Amino acid sequence: MKDTARRYTLLPAVLIALGLSIMAATAAFAGWLEHGPAILLSLAESGMAWCF
C-alpha cells in the first residue's frame, strides 16, 4: 500500500521537473535562434568561434 502511495506522489514531481526542463530548453533554443548571429560574431571577434 505504501509503495503505491509513493509512486503516485513521485510521478507528479517527476512530470513537473520534466516539464520545467523542457520549457527551459525551449527558451534557450528560442534565444539561440533570436541572438545566434550576434553570439557567433562576438565569439569570432574574441577568437573562440572554433569551439562551435
PDB file of C-alpha atoms in Angstrom:
ATOM      1  CA  MET A   1       0.000   0.000   0.000  1.00  0.00           C
ATOM      2  CA  LYS A   2       2.794   2.412   0.844  1.00  0.00           C
ATOM      3  CA  ASP A   3       4.571   1.641  -2.429  1.00  0.00           C
ATOM      4  CA  THR A   4       1.502   2.665  -4.419  1.00  0.00           C
ATOM      5  CA  ALA A   5       1.140   5.915  -2.485  1.00  0.00           C
ATOM      6  CA  ARG A   6       4.806   6.753  -3.012  1.00  0.00           C
ATOM      7  CA  ARG A   7       4.502   6.135  -6.740  1.00  0.00           C
ATOM      8  CA  TYR A   8       1.543   8.479  -7.013  1.00  0.00           C
ATOM      9  CA  THR A   9       3.382  11.258  -5.171  1.00  0.00           C
ATOM     10  CA  LEU A  10       6.626  10.758  -7.070  1.00  0.00           C
ATOM     11  CA  LEU A  11       5.054  10.761 -10.525  1.00  0.00           C
ATOM     12  CA  PRO A  12       3.708  14.360 -10.415  1.00  0.00           C
ATOM     13  CA  ALA A  13       7.049  15.628  -9.111  1.00  0.00           C
ATOM     14  CA  VAL A  14       8.889  13.902 -11.960  1.00  0.00           C
ATOM     15  CA  LEU A  15       6.412  15.228 -14.520  1.00  0.00           C
ATOM     16  CA  ILE A  16       6.721  18.778 -13.169  1.00  0.00           C
ATOM     17  CA  ALA A  17      10.526  18.587 -13.264  1.00  0.00           C
ATOM     18  CA  LEU A  18      10.413  17.198 -16.808  1.00  0.00           C
ATOM     19  CA  GLY A  19       8.036  19.936 -17.922  1.00  0.00           C
ATOM     20  CA  LEU A  20      10.189  22.667 -16.421  1.00  0.00           C
ATOM     21  CA  SER A  21      13.320  21.295 -18.061  1.00  0.00           C
ATOM     22  CA  ILE A  22      11.580  21.107 -21.445  1.00  0.00           C
ATOM     23  CA  MET A  23      10.404  24.710 -21.038  1.00  0.00           C
ATOM     24  CA  ALA A  24      13.930  25.839 -20.152  1.00  0.00           C
ATOM     25  CA  ALA A  25      15.427  24.012 -23.129  1.00  0.00           C
ATOM     26  CA  THR A  26      12.813  25.528 -25.442  1.00  0.00           C
ATOM     27  CA  ALA A  27      13.525  29.022 -24.119  1.00  0.00           C
ATOM     28  CA  ALA A  28      17.273  28.522 -24.570  1.00  0.00           C
ATOM     29  CA  PHE A  29      16.786  27.283 -28.128  1.00  0.00           C
ATOM     30  CA  ALA A  30      14.495  30.218 -28.952  1.00  0.00           C
ATOM     31  CA  GLY A  31      17.093  32.593 -27.538  1.00  0.00           C
ATOM     32  CA  TRP A  32      19.796  30.973 -29.658  1.00  0.00           C
ATOM     33  CA  LEU A  33      17.639  31.351 -32.769  1.00  0.00           C
ATOM     34  CA  GLU A  34      16.988  35.005 -31.969  1.00  0.00           C
ATOM     35  CA  HIS A  35      20.524  36.011 -30.976  1.00  0.00           C
ATOM     36  CA  GLY A  36      22.639  33.339 -32.705  1.00  0.00           C
ATOM     37  CA  PRO A  37      24.347  35.575 -35.285  1.00  0.00           C
ATOM     38  CA  ALA A  38      25.333  38.135 -32.653  1.00  0.00           C
ATOM     39  CA  ILE A  39      26.673  35.396 -30.380  1.00  0.00           C
ATOM     40  CA  LEU A  40      28.703  33.864 -33.202  1.00  0.00           C
ATOM     41  CA  LEU A  41      30.075  37.264 -34.244  1.00  0.00           C
ATOM     42  CA  SER A  42      31.176  38.097 -30.703  1.00  0.00           C
ATOM     43  CA  LEU A  43      32.837  34.669 -30.411  1.00  0.00           C
ATOM     44  CA  ALA A  44      34.604  35.195 -33.737  1.00  0.00           C
ATOM     45  CA  GLU A  45      35.893  38.592 -32.611  1.00  0.00           C
ATOM     46  CA  SER A  46      37.343  37.093 -29.464  1.00  0.00           C
ATOM     47  CA  GLY A  47      38.816  34.085 -31.288  1.00  0.00           C
ATOM     48  CA  MET A  48      36.591  31.486 -29.672  1.00  0.00           C
ATOM     49  CA  ALA A  49      34.354  30.664 -32.660  1.00  0.00           C
ATOM     50  CA  TRP A  50      36.319  27.485 -33.402  1.00  0.00           C
ATOM     51  CA  CYS A  51      34.716  25.907 -30.317  1.00  0.00           C
ATOM     52  CA  PHE A  52      31.354  25.866 -32.088  1.00  0.00           C
TER      53      PHE A  52
END
